């Protein structure tokens, strides 16, 4: 009798004869959570005031950037300080095709993803070929982003330092990705793009290539000795990371209707990609999501504080740079007390 019950349990059946459903795979659990969060977020622009709706869109842009950076630097361990290069390539490719040739921003976004992925593969190939790692790889990515900023600033081909103004249209057009300023459609489009970025990161992390990449991050020599295709896995990772970041750049340009070299390739863009992931937890799936919500909300709080400070903080009115100071203080506190980020620390404590 005992043997029969044991056999039933091994087959996944309950003693009364009912079959127990197998547990969801980790990636499926994450995808279910993502779907629930997306559905819960859909009505937000309908209940938030217009100003907060703009903050919510900015949060989603930060989220896409952070997810892109996290795939390369979190999952892959290849720390980048030049993701502004891929953000800017996505922004400039889409706006150039729209303004100069009348191409839909959706097509421009796809083209920007291809351009950014190609450039990332070229940079990655030579960096990995000549064994650039750690700070040297980070400096190489930063130098390339700065090079693109200087090139676009002095190149008449892309309007030099003036940048591009997206032409306004009458009414709304999903094909041209343009709506009235207070339309919830911007939030919904950004929500779909952000959800797709997180879904891609989930699937990638649990794929064979994703497992290879995390193994290379933890111990490249040991992983290579077991036959892991080092160069191929790293190039796929940097290409995917760059493509996702380019989506953020293309959408940013359509939302704010303007881009110039500093907005696209400036070092502040790379910081905006790094900070949410660091605060939320590098190398985790939900870290960039949590970090983007915190960073995006903090930006609005500091802007409001500088615009209309309380009486005892009147000296702050009209001053700039407070957001950077708060970022710095927050990063110091996170590194000091939560070195793995918010989500990373929670995961580590749960495993104890």
PDB file of N, CA, C and O in Angstrom, residues 247-294:
ATOM      1  N   UNK A 247      15.290  51.272 -28.636  1.00  0.00           N
ATOM      2  CA  UNK A 247      13.833  51.467 -28.575  1.00  0.00           C
ATOM      3  C   UNK A 247      13.516  52.655 -27.671  1.00  0.00           C
ATOM      4  O   UNK A 247      12.666  53.503 -27.997  1.00  0.00           O
ATOM      5  N   UNK A 248      14.194  52.739 -26.527  1.00  0.00           N
ATOM      6  CA  UNK A 248      13.978  53.862 -25.613  1.00  0.00           C
ATOM      7  C   UNK A 248      14.325  55.180 -26.287  1.00  0.00           C
ATOM      8  O   UNK A 248      13.609  56.184 -26.130  1.00  0.00           O
ATOM      9  N   UNK A 249      15.416  55.210 -27.049  1.00  0.00           N
ATOM     10  CA  UNK A 249      15.809  56.431 -27.736  1.00  0.00           C
ATOM     11  C   UNK A 249      14.804  56.865 -28.784  1.00  0.00           C
ATOM     12  O   UNK A 249      14.462  58.051 -28.891  1.00  0.00           O
ATOM     13  N   UNK A 250      14.300  55.915 -29.557  1.00  0.00           N
ATOM     14  CA  UNK A 250      13.322  56.232 -30.599  1.00  0.00           C
ATOM     15  C   UNK A 250      12.022  56.744 -29.990  1.00  0.00           C
ATOM     16  O   UNK A 250      11.436  57.728 -30.466  1.00  0.00           O
ATOM     17  N   UNK A 251      11.553  56.100 -28.933  1.00  0.00           N
ATOM     18  CA  UNK A 251      10.309  56.544 -28.307  1.00  0.00           C
ATOM     19  C   UNK A 251      10.501  57.887 -27.615  1.00  0.00           C
ATOM     20  O   UNK A 251       9.610  58.750 -27.664  1.00  0.00           O
ATOM     21  N   UNK A 252      11.632  58.095 -26.983  1.00  0.00           N
ATOM     22  CA  UNK A 252      11.925  59.374 -26.327  1.00  0.00           C
ATOM     23  C   UNK A 252      11.789  60.526 -27.310  1.00  0.00           C
ATOM     24  O   UNK A 252      11.174  61.563 -27.008  1.00  0.00           O
ATOM     25  N   UNK A 253      12.352  60.354 -28.494  1.00  0.00           N
ATOM     26  CA  UNK A 253      12.306  61.414 -29.499  1.00  0.00           C
ATOM     27  C   UNK A 253      10.877  61.706 -29.925  1.00  0.00           C
ATOM     28  O   UNK A 253      10.492  62.860 -30.110  1.00  0.00           O
ATOM     29  N   UNK A 254      10.069  60.674 -30.088  1.00  0.00           N
ATOM     30  CA  UNK A 254       8.687  60.879 -30.494  1.00  0.00           C
ATOM     31  C   UNK A 254       7.855  61.508 -29.385  1.00  0.00           C
ATOM     32  O   UNK A 254       6.925  62.268 -29.651  1.00  0.00           O
ATOM     33  N   UNK A 255       8.186  61.198 -28.157  1.00  0.00           N
ATOM     34  CA  UNK A 255       7.406  61.727 -27.039  1.00  0.00           C
ATOM     35  C   UNK A 255       7.734  63.196 -26.772  1.00  0.00           C
ATOM     36  O   UNK A 255       6.837  64.015 -26.563  1.00  0.00           O
ATOM     37  N   UNK A 256       9.024  63.525 -26.786  1.00  0.00           N
ATOM     38  CA  UNK A 256       9.432  64.903 -26.506  1.00  0.00           C
ATOM     39  C   UNK A 256       9.576  65.747 -27.774  1.00  0.00           C
ATOM     40  O   UNK A 256       9.816  66.953 -27.689  1.00  0.00           O
ATOM     41  N   UNK A 257       9.475  65.114 -28.945  1.00  0.00           N
ATOM     42  CA  UNK A 257       9.434  65.798 -30.245  1.00  0.00           C
ATOM     43  C   UNK A 257      10.704  66.577 -30.570  1.00  0.00           C
ATOM     44  O   UNK A 257      10.703  67.485 -31.400  1.00  0.00           O
ATOM     45  N   UNK A 258      11.795  66.226 -29.910  1.00  0.00           N
ATOM     46  CA  UNK A 258      13.060  66.926 -30.168  1.00  0.00           C
ATOM     47  C   UNK A 258      14.225  66.064 -29.712  1.00  0.00           C
ATOM     48  O   UNK A 258      14.128  65.328 -28.729  1.00  0.00           O
ATOM     49  N   UNK A 259      15.326  66.195 -30.425  1.00  0.00           N
ATOM     50  CA  UNK A 259      16.549  65.520 -30.001  1.00  0.00           C
ATOM     51  C   UNK A 259      17.740  66.299 -30.534  1.00  0.00           C
ATOM     52  O   UNK A 259      17.680  66.894 -31.623  1.00  0.00           O
ATOM     53  N   UNK A 260      18.806  66.344 -29.760  1.00  0.00           N
ATOM     54  CA  UNK A 260      20.056  66.924 -30.213  1.00  0.00           C
ATOM     55  C   UNK A 260      21.200  66.054 -29.689  1.00  0.00           C
ATOM     56  O   UNK A 260      20.967  65.109 -28.934  1.00  0.00           O
ATOM     57  N   UNK A 261      22.443  66.337 -30.079  1.00  0.00           N
ATOM     58  CA  UNK A 261      23.547  65.440 -29.677  1.00  0.00           C
ATOM     59  C   UNK A 261      23.686  65.248 -28.178  1.00  0.00           C
ATOM     60  O   UNK A 261      23.973  64.143 -27.713  1.00  0.00           O
ATOM     61  N   UNK A 262      23.481  66.311 -27.393  1.00  0.00           N
ATOM     62  CA  UNK A 262      23.644  66.187 -25.946  1.00  0.00           C
ATOM     63  C   UNK A 262      22.542  65.340 -25.331  1.00  0.00           C
ATOM     64  O   UNK A 262      22.785  64.519 -24.446  1.00  0.00           O
ATOM     65  N   UNK A 263      21.303  65.533 -25.786  1.00  0.00           N
ATOM     66  CA  UNK A 263      20.188  64.746 -25.275  1.00  0.00           C
ATOM     67  C   UNK A 263      20.299  63.279 -25.662  1.00  0.00           C
ATOM     68  O   UNK A 263      19.848  62.404 -24.925  1.00  0.00           O
ATOM     69  N   UNK A 264      20.888  63.016 -26.821  1.00  0.00           N
ATOM     70  CA  UNK A 264      20.955  61.642 -27.324  1.00  0.00           C
ATOM     71  C   UNK A 264      22.193  60.900 -26.845  1.00  0.00           C
ATOM     72  O   UNK A 264      22.111  59.729 -26.460  1.00  0.00           O
ATOM     73  N   UNK A 265      23.353  61.558 -26.886  1.00  0.00           N
ATOM     74  CA  UNK A 265      24.615  60.867 -26.625  1.00  0.00           C
ATOM     75  C   UNK A 265      25.340  61.360 -25.376  1.00  0.00           C
ATOM     76  O   UNK A 265      26.453  60.910 -25.104  1.00  0.00           O
ATOM     77  N   UNK A 266      24.747  62.288 -24.620  1.00  0.00           N
ATOM     78  CA  UNK A 266      25.412  62.821 -23.435  1.00  0.00           C
ATOM     79  C   UNK A 266      25.606  61.772 -22.361  1.00  0.00           C
ATOM     80  O   UNK A 266      24.867  60.787 -22.277  1.00  0.00           O
ATOM     81  N   UNK A 267      26.595  61.998 -21.507  1.00  0.00           N
ATOM     82  CA  UNK A 267      26.885  61.019 -20.443  1.00  0.00           C
ATOM     83  C   UNK A 267      25.721  60.882 -19.471  1.00  0.00           C
ATOM     84  O   UNK A 267      25.563  59.833 -18.836  1.00  0.00           O
ATOM     85  N   UNK A 268      24.879  61.923 -19.362  1.00  0.00           N
ATOM     86  CA  UNK A 268      23.721  61.832 -18.468  1.00  0.00           C
ATOM     87  C   UNK A 268      22.784  60.712 -18.896  1.00  0.00           C
ATOM     88  O   UNK A 268      22.115  60.099 -18.052  1.00  0.00           O
ATOM     89  N   UNK A 269      22.723  60.428 -20.191  1.00  0.00           N
ATOM     90  CA  UNK A 269      21.856  59.352 -20.688  1.00  0.00           C
ATOM     91  C   UNK A 269      22.349  58.009 -20.166  1.00  0.00           C
ATOM     92  O   UNK A 269      21.555  57.163 -19.725  1.00  0.00           O
ATOM     93  N   UNK A 270      23.652  57.796 -20.213  1.00  0.00           N
ATOM     94  CA  UNK A 270      24.204  56.537 -19.701  1.00  0.00           C
ATOM     95  C   UNK A 270      23.933  56.394 -18.211  1.00  0.00           C
ATOM     96  O   UNK A 270      23.622  55.296 -17.723  1.00  0.00           O
ATOM     97  N   UNK A 271      24.029  57.500 -17.478  1.00  0.00           N
ATOM     98  CA  UNK A 271      23.753  57.457 -16.043  1.00  0.00           C
ATOM     99  C   UNK A 271      22.299  57.078 -15.799  1.00  0.00           C
ATOM    100  O   UNK A 271      21.985  56.295 -14.887  1.00  0.00           O
ATOM    101  N   UNK A 272      21.390  57.626 -16.614  1.00  0.00           N
ATOM    102  CA  UNK A 272      19.970  57.311 -16.453  1.00  0.00           C
ATOM    103  C   UNK A 272      19.665  55.847 -16.748  1.00  0.00           C
ATOM    104  O   UNK A 272      18.644  55.324 -16.285  1.00  0.00           O
ATOM    105  N   UNK A 273      20.520  55.191 -17.515  1.00  0.00           N
ATOM    106  CA  UNK A 273      20.352  53.762 -17.747  1.00  0.00           C
ATOM    107  C   UNK A 273      20.932  52.933 -16.610  1.00  0.00           C
ATOM    108  O   UNK A 273      20.397  51.870 -16.267  1.00  0.00           O
ATOM    109  N   UNK A 274      22.002  53.438 -16.001  1.00  0.00           N
ATOM    110  CA  UNK A 274      22.704  52.673 -14.972  1.00  0.00           C
ATOM    111  C   UNK A 274      22.016  52.774 -13.609  1.00  0.00           C
ATOM    112  O   UNK A 274      21.820  51.764 -12.921  1.00  0.00           O
ATOM    113  N   UNK A 275      21.649  53.997 -13.221  1.00  0.00           N
ATOM    114  CA  UNK A 275      21.163  54.237 -11.861  1.00  0.00           C
ATOM    115  C   UNK A 275      19.958  53.370 -11.488  1.00  0.00           C
ATOM    116  O   UNK A 275      19.944  52.764 -10.402  1.00  0.00           O
ATOM    117  N   UNK A 276      18.910  53.276 -12.332  1.00  0.00           N
ATOM    118  CA  UNK A 276      17.772  52.428 -11.924  1.00  0.00           C
ATOM    119  C   UNK A 276      18.153  50.980 -11.687  1.00  0.00           C
ATOM    120  O   UNK A 276      17.659  50.345 -10.746  1.00  0.00           O
ATOM    121  N   UNK A 277      19.039  50.446 -12.542  1.00  0.00           N
ATOM    122  CA  UNK A 277      19.444  49.053 -12.373  1.00  0.00           C
ATOM    123  C   UNK A 277      20.250  48.862 -11.094  1.00  0.00           C
ATOM    124  O   UNK A 277      20.088  47.853 -10.390  1.00  0.00           O
ATOM    125  N   UNK A 278      21.122  49.814 -10.781  1.00  0.00           N
ATOM    126  CA  UNK A 278      21.932  49.709  -9.567  1.00  0.00           C
ATOM    127  C   UNK A 278      21.046  49.799  -8.326  1.00  0.00           C
ATOM    128  O   UNK A 278      21.197  49.026  -7.373  1.00  0.00           O
ATOM    129  N   UNK A 279      20.112  50.735  -8.327  1.00  0.00           N
ATOM    130  CA  UNK A 279      19.231  50.907  -7.166  1.00  0.00           C
ATOM    131  C   UNK A 279      18.317  49.695  -7.003  1.00  0.00           C
ATOM    132  O   UNK A 279      18.116  49.195  -5.893  1.00  0.00           O
ATOM    133  N   UNK A 280      17.764  49.209  -8.107  1.00  0.00           N
ATOM    134  CA  UNK A 280      16.859  48.070  -8.023  1.00  0.00           C
ATOM    135  C   UNK A 280      17.566  46.756  -7.799  1.00  0.00           C
ATOM    136  O   UNK A 280      17.066  45.893  -7.061  1.00  0.00           O
ATOM    137  N   UNK A 281      18.712  46.582  -8.406  1.00  0.00           N
ATOM    138  CA  UNK A 281      19.453  45.327  -8.258  1.00  0.00           C
ATOM    139  C   UNK A 281      20.003  44.849  -9.582  1.00  0.00           C
ATOM    140  O   UNK A 281      19.254  44.383 -10.439  1.00  0.00           O
ATOM    141  N   UNK A 282      21.312  44.972  -9.774  1.00  0.00           N
ATOM    142  CA  UNK A 282      21.958  44.543 -11.018  1.00  0.00           C
ATOM    143  C   UNK A 282      21.872  43.027 -11.136  1.00  0.00           C
ATOM    144  O   UNK A 282      22.080  42.294 -10.170  1.00  0.00           O
ATOM    145  N   UNK A 283      21.567  42.560 -12.345  1.00  0.00           N
ATOM    146  CA  UNK A 283      21.529  41.129 -12.587  1.00  0.00           C
ATOM    147  C   UNK A 283      20.244  40.460 -12.177  1.00  0.00           C
ATOM    148  O   UNK A 283      20.143  39.234 -12.234  1.00  0.00           O
ATOM    149  N   UNK A 284      19.250  41.237 -11.761  1.00  0.00           N
ATOM    150  CA  UNK A 284      17.946  40.677 -11.437  1.00  0.00           C
ATOM    151  C   UNK A 284      16.934  41.095 -12.505  1.00  0.00           C
ATOM    152  O   UNK A 284      17.148  42.075 -13.218  1.00  0.00           O
ATOM    153  N   UNK A 285      15.846  40.366 -12.593  1.00  0.00           N
ATOM    154  CA  UNK A 285      14.824  40.686 -13.586  1.00  0.00           C
ATOM    155  C   UNK A 285      14.036  41.924 -13.179  1.00  0.00           C
ATOM    156  O   UNK A 285      13.786  42.823 -14.000  1.00  0.00           O
ATOM    157  N   UNK A 286      13.651  41.995 -11.913  1.00  0.00           N
ATOM    158  CA  UNK A 286      12.755  43.068 -11.472  1.00  0.00           C
ATOM    159  C   UNK A 286      13.486  44.264 -10.902  1.00  0.00           C
ATOM    160  O   UNK A 286      12.868  45.296 -10.619  1.00  0.00           O
ATOM    161  N   UNK A 287      14.792  44.175 -10.754  1.00  0.00           N
ATOM    162  CA  UNK A 287      15.564  45.308 -10.251  1.00  0.00           C
ATOM    163  C   UNK A 287      15.402  46.571 -11.088  1.00  0.00           C
ATOM    164  O   UNK A 287      15.120  47.653 -10.552  1.00  0.00           O
ATOM    165  N   UNK A 288      15.577  46.493 -12.420  1.00  0.00           N
ATOM    166  CA  UNK A 288      15.379  47.694 -13.239  1.00  0.00           C
ATOM    167  C   UNK A 288      13.978  48.277 -13.144  1.00  0.00           C
ATOM    168  O   UNK A 288      13.802  49.497 -13.235  1.00  0.00           O
ATOM    169  N   UNK A 289      12.976  47.424 -12.944  1.00  0.00           N
ATOM    170  CA  UNK A 289      11.599  47.913 -12.823  1.00  0.00           C
ATOM    171  C   UNK A 289      11.445  48.737 -11.549  1.00  0.00           C
ATOM    172  O   UNK A 289      10.950  49.870 -11.571  1.00  0.00           O
ATOM    173  N   UNK A 290      11.881  48.175 -10.432  1.00  0.00           N
ATOM    174  CA  UNK A 290      11.785  48.877  -9.151  1.00  0.00           C
ATOM    175  C   UNK A 290      12.639  50.145  -9.177  1.00  0.00           C
ATOM    176  O   UNK A 290      12.203  51.222  -8.742  1.00  0.00           O
ATOM    177  N   UNK A 291      13.844  50.037  -9.700  1.00  0.00           N
ATOM    178  CA  UNK A 291      14.738  51.191  -9.755  1.00  0.00           C
ATOM    179  C   UNK A 291      14.191  52.306 -10.623  1.00  0.00           C
ATOM    180  O   UNK A 291      14.308  53.491 -10.279  1.00  0.00           O
ATOM    181  N   UNK A 292      13.577  51.965 -11.750  1.00  0.00           N
ATOM    182  CA  UNK A 292      13.017  52.983 -12.644  1.00  0.00           C
ATOM    183  C   UNK A 292      11.872  53.730 -11.970  1.00  0.00           C
ATOM    184  O   UNK A 292      11.737  54.954 -12.120  1.00  0.00           O
ATOM    185  N   UNK A 293      11.041  53.010 -11.226  1.00  0.00           N
ATOM    186  CA  UNK A 293       9.936  53.661 -10.515  1.00  0.00           C
ATOM    187  C   UNK A 293      10.477  54.650  -9.487  1.00  0.00           C
ATOM    188  O   UNK A 293       9.989  55.783  -9.361  1.00  0.00           O
ATOM    189  N   UNK A 294      11.522  54.251  -8.781  1.00  0.00           N
ATOM    190  CA  UNK A 294      12.099  55.126  -7.754  1.00  0.00           C
ATOM    191  C   UNK A 294      12.764  56.336  -8.389  1.00  0.00           C
ATOM    192  O   UNK A 294      12.532  57.487  -7.993  1.00  0.00           O
TER     193      UNK A 294
END
